[in-house]
Short mmCIF file of C-alpha atoms in Angstrom, two decimals:
data_model
loop_
_atom_site.label_atom_id
_atom_site.label_comp_id
_atom_site.label_asym_id
_atom_site.label_seq_id
_atom_site.Cartn_x
_atom_site.Cartn_y
_atom_site.Cartn_z
CA MET A 1 0.00 0.00 0.00
CA ARG A 2 1.30 3.43 -0.90
CA LEU A 3 0.58 5.86 1.93
CA ASP A 4 -0.32 9.40 0.93
CA LEU A 5 -0.25 11.65 3.97
CA ASP A 6 -1.36 14.66 1.92
CA ALA A 7 -4.56 12.80 1.14
CA ALA A 8 -5.08 12.03 4.83
CA ALA A 9 -6.04 15.59 5.67
CA SER A 10 -8.99 15.89 8.03
CA ALA A 11 -10.35 18.67 10.16
CA ASP A 12 -11.42 16.11 12.77
CA PRO A 13 -8.75 15.47 15.42
CA VAL A 14 -10.59 12.36 16.56
CA TRP A 15 -7.72 11.33 18.88
CA GLU A 16 -8.65 14.22 21.17
CA ASP A 17 -11.88 12.37 21.97
CA ALA A 18 -10.45 9.24 23.58
CA PRO A 19 -13.67 7.17 23.78
CA ARG A 20 -14.44 7.77 20.12
CA TYR A 21 -10.85 7.27 18.99
CA TRP A 22 -10.28 3.94 20.70
CA ALA A 23 -13.76 2.71 19.85
CA ASP A 24 -13.08 3.47 16.18
CA LEU A 25 -9.79 1.59 16.30
CA THR A 26 -11.42 -1.35 18.07
CA ARG A 27 -14.18 -1.63 15.47
CA ALA A 28 -11.74 -1.23 12.61
CA VAL A 29 -9.58 -4.22 13.61
CA ASP A 30 -12.23 -6.32 15.33
CA ALA A 31 -12.11 -9.10 12.74
CA LEU A 32 -8.31 -9.34 12.70
CA PRO A 33 -6.41 -11.78 14.95
CA ALA A 34 -4.48 -10.34 17.87
CA PRO A 35 -1.96 -9.06 18.52
CA VAL A 36 -2.77 -6.35 16.02
CA ALA A 37 -0.71 -3.19 15.54
CA ALA A 38 -2.48 -0.17 14.10
CA VAL A 39 -1.50 3.24 12.77
CA HIS A 40 -4.07 6.01 12.49
CA LEU A 41 -3.42 7.83 9.22
CA GLY A 42 -4.77 11.20 10.31
CA ALA A 43 -2.83 11.13 13.59
CA LEU A 44 0.37 10.19 11.76
CA ARG A 45 -0.09 13.11 9.39
CA HIS A 46 -0.78 15.45 12.30
CA ASN A 47 2.44 14.38 14.02
CA ALA A 48 4.51 14.59 10.84
CA LEU A 49 3.34 18.13 10.09
CA ASP A 50 3.76 19.19 13.73
CA LEU A 51 7.41 18.12 13.64
CA VAL A 52 7.97 20.28 10.57
CA VAL A 53 6.35 23.27 12.25
CA ARG A 54 8.50 22.78 15.35
CA ALA A 55 11.65 22.57 13.19
CA ALA A 56 10.88 26.08 11.91
CA GLY A 57 12.24 25.65 8.41
CA VAL A 58 15.23 23.47 9.25
CA PRO A 59 15.09 20.18 7.29
CA VAL A 60 14.06 17.12 9.29
CA ARG A 61 15.95 13.84 8.84
CA VAL A 62 13.87 10.80 9.79
CA ALA A 63 15.29 8.41 12.41
CA THR A 64 14.52 4.96 11.04
CA LYS A 65 14.90 3.10 14.34
CA SER A 66 11.73 4.79 15.57
CA VAL A 67 9.67 3.77 12.54
CA ARG A 68 10.98 0.51 10.97
CA SER A 69 8.48 0.47 8.13
CA ARG A 70 9.61 1.51 4.67
CA ASP A 71 6.12 2.57 3.59
CA ILE A 72 5.82 4.98 6.49
CA LEU A 73 9.34 6.30 5.92
CA ASP A 74 8.52 6.95 2.27
CA ALA A 75 5.23 8.65 3.11
CA VAL A 76 6.87 11.00 5.60
CA LEU A 77 9.77 11.83 3.28
CA ALA A 78 7.25 12.80 0.59
CA LEU A 79 6.08 15.69 2.77
CA PRO A 80 7.74 19.11 2.43
CA GLY A 81 10.24 19.75 5.21
CA TYR A 82 11.74 16.26 5.37
CA ARG A 83 15.08 15.26 3.89
CA GLY A 84 17.06 12.05 4.29
CA LEU A 85 17.23 9.15 6.71
CA LEU A 86 19.21 8.48 9.87
CA ALA A 87 19.74 4.71 9.95
CA TYR A 88 20.80 2.66 12.96
CA SER A 89 22.53 -0.27 11.23
CA LEU A 90 24.85 -0.39 8.23
CA ALA A 91 23.08 -3.51 6.94
CA GLU A 92 19.83 -1.56 7.20
CA ALA A 93 21.37 1.45 5.43
CA LEU A 94 22.55 -0.73 2.54
CA TRP A 95 19.04 -2.13 2.18
CA LEU A 96 17.46 1.34 2.29
CA ALA A 97 20.02 2.61 -0.26
CA GLU A 98 18.27 0.50 -2.87
CA SER A 99 15.56 3.17 -2.93
CA HIS A 100 17.01 6.18 -1.04
CA ASP A 101 20.03 8.34 -1.76
CA ASP A 102 20.68 10.28 1.47
CA ILE A 103 21.36 8.04 4.44
CA VAL A 104 23.44 8.88 7.49
CA LEU A 105 24.37 6.05 9.82
CA GLY A 106 23.68 7.37 13.29
CA TYR A 107 26.16 5.12 15.11
CA PRO A 108 29.64 3.68 14.45
CA THR A 109 29.70 0.17 13.03
CA ALA A 110 31.99 -2.85 13.34
CA ASP A 111 29.94 -4.99 10.95
CA ARG A 112 32.73 -6.26 8.70
CA THR A 113 30.37 -8.03 6.33
CA ALA A 114 28.35 -4.86 5.77
CA LEU A 115 31.52 -2.77 5.45
CA ALA A 116 32.78 -5.15 2.77
CA ARG A 117 29.49 -4.75 0.92
CA LEU A 118 29.73 -0.97 1.17
CA ALA A 119 33.33 -1.03 -0.07
CA GLY A 120 32.28 -3.12 -3.05
CA ASP A 121 29.36 -0.91 -4.07
CA PRO A 122 30.29 2.57 -5.34
CA ASP A 123 26.61 3.52 -5.67
CA ALA A 124 25.86 2.71 -2.03
CA ALA A 125 29.08 4.40 -0.89
CA ALA A 126 27.91 7.61 -2.54
CA LYS A 127 24.58 7.46 -0.69
CA ILE A 128 25.64 6.40 2.82
CA THR A 129 27.59 8.41 5.38
CA LEU A 130 29.25 6.44 8.18
CA MET A 131 29.54 7.80 11.73
CA ILE A 132 32.88 7.79 13.57
CA ASP A 133 34.35 9.16 16.78
CA ASP A 134 37.74 7.37 16.91
CA GLU A 135 40.64 6.68 14.54
CA ALA A 136 40.32 3.00 15.46
CA GLN A 137 37.11 2.94 13.42
CA LEU A 138 39.06 4.12 10.38
CA ASP A 139 41.59 1.34 10.98
CA LEU A 140 38.76 -1.19 10.98
CA ILE A 141 37.41 0.06 7.67
CA ASP A 142 40.89 -0.03 6.11
CA ALA A 143 41.37 -3.58 7.41
CA VAL A 144 38.19 -4.65 5.62
CA ALA A 145 39.07 -2.93 2.34
CA SER A 146 42.18 -0.89 1.61
CA PRO A 147 41.72 2.65 0.24
CA ALA A 148 43.09 1.56 -3.13
CA ALA A 149 40.50 -1.21 -3.42
CA ARG A 150 37.31 0.70 -2.53
CA PRO A 151 35.37 3.84 -3.34
CA GLU A 152 35.76 6.88 -1.12
CA ILE A 153 33.91 6.41 2.18
CA ARG A 154 31.83 9.33 3.42
CA LEU A 155 32.21 10.10 7.13
CA ALA A 156 30.64 12.25 9.83
CA ILE A 157 32.03 12.87 13.29
CA ASP A 158 29.81 12.17 16.29
CA VAL A 159 30.60 14.73 18.99
CA ASP A 160 29.36 14.19 22.53
CA ALA A 161 26.62 16.72 23.30
CA SER A 162 26.27 15.89 26.99
CA TRP A 163 26.55 18.62 29.62
CA ARG A 164 29.46 18.29 31.97
CA VAL A 165 29.28 20.34 35.14
CA PRO A 166 31.21 19.72 38.38
CA ALA A 167 28.12 19.67 40.61
CA LEU A 168 26.27 17.12 38.47
CA GLY A 169 28.96 15.29 36.54
CA HIS A 170 28.01 13.81 33.14
CA VAL A 171 24.45 14.82 32.19
CA GLY A 172 23.36 12.98 29.07
CA VAL A 173 24.14 9.68 27.37
CA ARG A 174 27.54 8.03 26.93
CA ARG A 175 28.26 8.35 23.25
CA SER A 176 31.35 9.82 21.66
CA PRO A 177 34.74 10.32 23.39
CA VAL A 178 34.99 13.57 21.40
CA HIS A 179 33.59 16.42 23.49
CA GLU A 180 35.72 19.53 23.07
CA PRO A 181 36.43 21.55 19.90
CA ALA A 182 40.13 20.69 20.06
CA GLU A 183 39.30 16.97 20.18
CA ALA A 184 37.02 17.33 17.17
CA SER A 185 39.73 19.22 15.33
CA ARG A 186 42.31 16.50 15.96
CA LEU A 187 39.99 13.79 14.68
CA ALA A 188 39.02 15.84 11.62
CA ARG A 189 42.68 16.39 10.82
CA ALA A 190 43.32 12.64 11.12
CA VAL A 191 40.42 11.85 8.76
CA VAL A 192 41.47 14.22 5.99
CA ALA A 193 45.07 13.03 6.24
CA ARG A 194 44.06 9.46 5.38
CA PRO A 195 43.30 8.34 1.82
CA GLY A 196 39.95 6.80 1.00
CA PHE A 197 37.82 8.93 3.33
CA ARG A 198 35.84 12.14 2.92
CA LEU A 199 34.63 14.09 5.93
CA VAL A 200 31.19 15.58 5.21
CA GLY A 201 29.32 16.07 8.48
CA VAL A 202 29.06 16.51 12.23
CA MET A 203 26.41 15.13 14.55
CA MET A 204 25.70 16.27 18.11
CA TYR A 205 22.67 14.65 19.75
CA GLU A 206 21.57 16.30 22.99
CA ALA A 207 19.78 13.37 24.64
CA GLN A 208 19.48 15.22 27.95
CA VAL A 209 17.10 17.62 26.18
CA ALA A 210 15.57 15.51 23.41
CA GLY A 211 14.93 12.39 25.47
CA VAL A 212 14.02 13.71 28.93
CA ALA A 213 10.45 14.82 29.63
CA ASP A 214 10.24 18.22 31.30
CA ALA A 215 6.62 18.47 32.43
CA GLY A 216 6.25 18.80 36.17
CA SER A 217 9.96 19.18 36.94
CA ALA A 218 11.46 22.61 37.43
CA ALA A 219 14.86 20.99 38.03
CA ILE A 220 14.84 19.27 34.63
CA ARG A 221 13.78 22.48 32.90
CA TRP A 222 16.61 24.35 34.62
CA MET A 223 19.09 21.65 33.56
CA GLN A 224 17.89 21.74 29.97
CA ARG A 225 18.07 25.53 29.71
CA ARG A 226 21.63 25.54 31.02
CA SER A 227 22.62 22.63 28.81
CA VAL A 228 21.18 24.23 25.68
CA ALA A 229 23.04 27.47 26.37
CA GLU A 230 26.35 25.65 26.91
CA LEU A 231 25.84 23.48 23.85
CA ARG A 232 25.03 26.37 21.54
CA GLU A 233 28.40 27.95 22.27
CA ARG A 234 30.37 24.69 22.16
CA ARG A 235 28.68 23.40 19.01
CA ALA A 236 29.58 26.56 17.12
CA ALA A 237 33.20 26.10 18.15
CA VAL A 238 33.15 22.40 17.22
CA VAL A 239 31.70 23.11 13.78
CA ALA A 240 34.26 25.84 13.13
CA ALA A 241 37.08 23.53 14.24
CA VAL A 242 35.98 20.70 11.95
CA ALA A 243 35.11 22.96 9.00
CA ALA A 244 38.67 24.27 9.11
CA TRP A 245 39.75 20.86 7.82
CA ALA A 246 36.91 19.97 5.44
CA PRO A 247 33.80 21.59 3.96
CA LEU A 248 30.74 20.24 5.76
CA GLU A 249 27.55 19.18 4.01
CA PHE A 250 25.53 18.96 7.22
CA VAL A 251 25.51 19.56 10.95
CA ASN A 252 22.93 17.27 12.52
CA ALA A 253 21.32 17.75 15.90
CA GLY A 254 18.22 17.20 17.94
CA GLY A 255 15.51 14.67 18.42
CA THR A 256 11.74 14.73 18.79
CA GLY A 257 11.98 16.31 22.23
CA SER A 258 14.38 19.11 21.30
CA LEU A 259 13.44 20.27 17.81
CA GLU A 260 12.79 23.88 18.83
CA THR A 261 16.10 24.47 20.59
CA SER A 262 18.14 22.48 18.06
CA ALA A 263 16.61 24.25 15.07
CA ALA A 264 17.22 27.62 16.71
CA ASP A 265 20.97 26.95 16.85
CA THR A 266 22.50 28.71 13.84
CA ALA A 267 25.29 26.11 13.61
CA VAL A 268 22.72 23.36 12.90
CA THR A 269 21.72 22.64 9.29
CA GLU A 270 19.31 19.74 9.93
CA VAL A 271 17.47 18.11 12.82
CA THR A 272 16.46 14.49 13.36
CA ALA A 273 13.12 13.15 14.53
CA GLY A 274 11.41 9.78 14.46
CA SER A 275 9.72 8.89 17.74
CA GLY A 276 7.31 11.79 17.40
CA LEU A 277 5.76 10.24 14.30
CA LEU A 278 4.24 7.11 15.87
CA ALA A 279 4.38 8.71 19.33
CA GLY A 280 5.05 6.30 22.15
CA HIS A 281 3.77 7.25 25.59
CA LEU A 282 7.17 8.56 26.77
CA PHE A 283 6.39 11.72 24.83
CA ASP A 284 3.28 12.47 26.88
CA GLY A 285 5.48 14.19 29.46
CA TYR A 286 6.71 17.19 27.46
CA ARG A 287 5.36 20.70 27.84
CA ARG A 288 6.31 22.05 24.41
CA PHE A 289 4.32 19.61 22.29
CA ARG A 290 1.68 16.90 22.49
CA PRO A 291 1.75 14.32 19.71
CA ALA A 292 -1.31 12.32 18.79
CA PRO A 293 -1.20 8.62 19.79
CA ALA A 294 -0.79 7.57 16.17
CA SER A 295 0.02 3.92 16.83
CA ALA A 296 -0.88 1.26 19.36
CA PHE A 297 -1.38 -2.47 19.62
CA ALA A 298 -4.32 -4.56 20.78
CA VAL A 299 -4.23 -7.93 22.53
CA ASP A 300 -6.95 -10.32 23.61
CA ILE A 301 -8.06 -11.09 27.14
CA VAL A 302 -7.73 -14.86 27.56
CA ARG A 303 -8.47 -15.42 31.26
CA MET A 304 -9.76 -13.80 34.44
CA PRO A 305 -7.74 -15.11 37.40
CA THR A 306 -9.37 -13.08 40.18
CA PRO A 307 -12.02 -10.38 40.48
CA GLY A 308 -10.58 -7.09 39.25
CA VAL A 309 -7.75 -8.74 37.30
CA VAL A 310 -7.80 -9.97 33.70
CA THR A 311 -4.95 -11.50 31.72
CA ALA A 312 -4.04 -10.62 28.14
CA SER A 313 -2.18 -12.87 25.75
CA GLY A 314 1.28 -11.39 25.14
CA GLY A 315 1.82 -7.67 25.55
CA GLY A 316 5.44 -7.53 26.71
CA TRP A 317 6.67 -5.17 24.02
CA VAL A 318 9.31 -3.42 26.11
CA ALA A 319 11.36 -0.40 25.04
CA SER A 320 15.09 0.10 25.31
CA GLY A 321 16.66 2.20 28.05
CA PRO A 322 16.98 1.85 31.81
CA ALA A 323 14.93 -1.10 33.04
CA GLY A 324 11.84 0.20 34.79
CA SER A 325 8.15 0.89 34.48
CA SER A 326 8.67 3.81 32.08
CA ARG A 327 9.85 1.37 29.39
CA LEU A 328 6.81 -0.88 29.62
CA PRO A 329 3.80 -0.56 27.35
CA THR A 330 0.83 0.97 29.11
CA PRO A 331 -2.83 -0.11 28.79
CA VAL A 332 -4.85 2.84 27.53
CA TRP A 333 -8.24 1.41 26.60
CA PRO A 334 -10.58 0.68 28.25
CA ARG A 335 -9.78 3.38 30.75
CA GLY A 336 -8.95 2.48 34.31
CA LEU A 337 -6.42 -0.29 33.69
CA HIS A 338 -2.90 -0.65 35.01
CA LEU A 339 -0.13 -3.22 35.02
CA LEU A 340 0.63 -5.18 38.18
CA PRO A 341 3.91 -3.89 39.67
CA ARG A 342 5.21 -7.37 40.47
CA GLU A 343 4.50 -8.75 36.99
CA GLY A 344 4.68 -5.90 34.52
CA ALA A 345 4.25 -6.76 30.84
CA GLY A 346 5.00 -10.37 30.03
CA GLU A 347 6.36 -12.14 26.98
CA VAL A 348 3.37 -14.51 26.75
CA GLN A 349 0.84 -12.99 29.14
CA THR A 350 0.17 -9.64 30.78
CA PRO A 351 -2.26 -9.24 33.69
CA VAL A 352 -3.99 -5.90 34.09
CA ALA A 353 -6.09 -4.63 36.96
CA GLY A 354 -8.34 -1.72 37.83
CA ARG A 355 -11.88 -0.50 37.43
CA GLY A 356 -11.64 -0.90 33.65
CA THR A 357 -11.73 -4.67 34.03
CA ALA A 358 -15.46 -4.51 34.81
CA SER A 359 -16.28 -4.24 31.09
CA LEU A 360 -13.88 -6.98 29.99
CA ARG A 361 -14.56 -10.62 29.29
CA VAL A 362 -12.62 -13.48 27.75
CA GLY A 363 -12.15 -12.44 24.13
CA SER A 364 -12.27 -8.68 24.82
CA ARG A 365 -9.60 -6.42 23.35
CA VAL A 366 -7.25 -4.20 25.34
CA TRP A 367 -5.21 -1.45 23.69
CA PHE A 368 -1.64 -0.71 24.75
CA ARG A 369 0.64 2.15 23.78
CA HIS A 370 4.32 1.34 23.48
CA ALA A 371 6.83 3.43 25.40
CA LYS A 372 9.01 4.49 22.47
CA SER A 373 8.42 3.48 18.87
CA GLY A 374 10.85 0.94 17.52
CA GLU A 375 9.63 -1.98 19.63
CA LEU A 376 6.19 -1.89 18.00
CA CYS A 377 7.54 -2.88 14.59
CA GLU A 378 10.02 -5.38 16.00
CA HIS A 379 7.04 -7.45 17.21
CA ALA A 380 4.53 -6.91 14.39
CA GLU A 381 4.91 -8.05 10.80
CA ARG A 382 2.37 -5.55 9.50
CA LEU A 383 0.67 -2.35 10.55
CA GLN A 384 -3.05 -1.90 9.97
CA VAL A 385 -3.67 1.55 8.55
CA VAL A 386 -6.87 3.04 9.97
CA SER A 387 -8.72 6.10 8.73
CA GLU A 388 -12.24 7.29 9.52
CA GLY A 389 -13.07 4.21 11.55
CA ARG A 390 -11.99 1.53 9.11
CA VAL A 391 -8.88 -0.29 7.93
CA VAL A 392 -7.89 1.24 4.59
CA GLY A 393 -4.87 -1.01 4.07
CA GLU A 394 -1.81 -2.49 5.69
CA VAL A 395 1.92 -1.90 5.38
CA PRO A 396 4.72 -4.29 6.28
CA THR A 397 7.26 -3.54 8.96
CA TYR A 398 10.94 -4.39 8.55
CA ARG A 399 10.12 -7.68 10.22
CA GLY A 400 7.28 -8.26 7.80
CA GLU A 401 9.73 -7.86 4.94
CA GLY A 402 11.97 -10.48 6.51
CA ARG A 403 14.43 -7.94 7.93
CA SER A 404 15.58 -7.48 11.50
CA PHE A 405 18.65 -5.36 12.15
CA ALA A 406 20.57 -5.55 15.42
#
């Protein structure tokens, strides 16, 4: 199915009326076997356009790990304001390069088989940019294929965007060892001095802003304001230091949770977003935006062990990150359901409790929202596309196309 998000325009934000929205989804997929994963076309369009508005004219690169469906990626890229993909696996990037020509690999790779394929394919090498933060990664590439035996490899430097302050230590995620402008300059100099490589970009992902909800926490908002101010100054210096060695095609930054501040940084030429398209429940806790719950999955109730508790088949579609309740899927319909703290969401069964169980019987459907986005498509082979209360088609996920990338 070819998705056309322009044709999905509707003045009815049905997702703002929860009873109607979830009832429509339930009716739409009622005849399909569970578990069933659904995407609401109007909500997806709303989220995609909202990301463009928040990026304020800066092109948005789509993070594939948060989507994992080629049809959805293609539909989003067809909208004005989007440009290119940020892949999470080199094997994935090679596959996507069969139909896309601007792919940045968001993480360093040690996949020798995929590197050999890249080195043997000049067309793919012209479309894919690898991410590095250490000369050892260049050594690995050279060990797979010498510069004389391969096309030029495009590279971008991943610079650590975390905030380092004596009172708090390292605030952010542990990514690149390159943090300061001088460190970025040394690595850039090393890249351009070696044959077979071309330095074309810089990436600085501020996870402490993009991936941390700020609603209800003055301390987090204070941290993010200070971090953004520090990063704006340091990023400009990093970009200048790297550009002194090679002309840059792009400076990538941001994520769904930080599009406004990243796009406002004059050193940034593009921002990345992905999770805000399908909108897992982790993004309910931000003040600056409120995405529509564009995707969810439904499972069947198969038993009722005690009054007030019902058990669903499956449901343990858990997100990456620190182990805890925030990474679990959450039951959203019927209202008044919650997971049991001592059991959580299980691989083969998930008990739920609460006043919402009163309307449930064996065979009833319960809707869950996933915490992030990628885990939805790692479990489902296809996504049911719903519009105006009915299934209008289905699209395969990576898994449904026989692909699963580590």
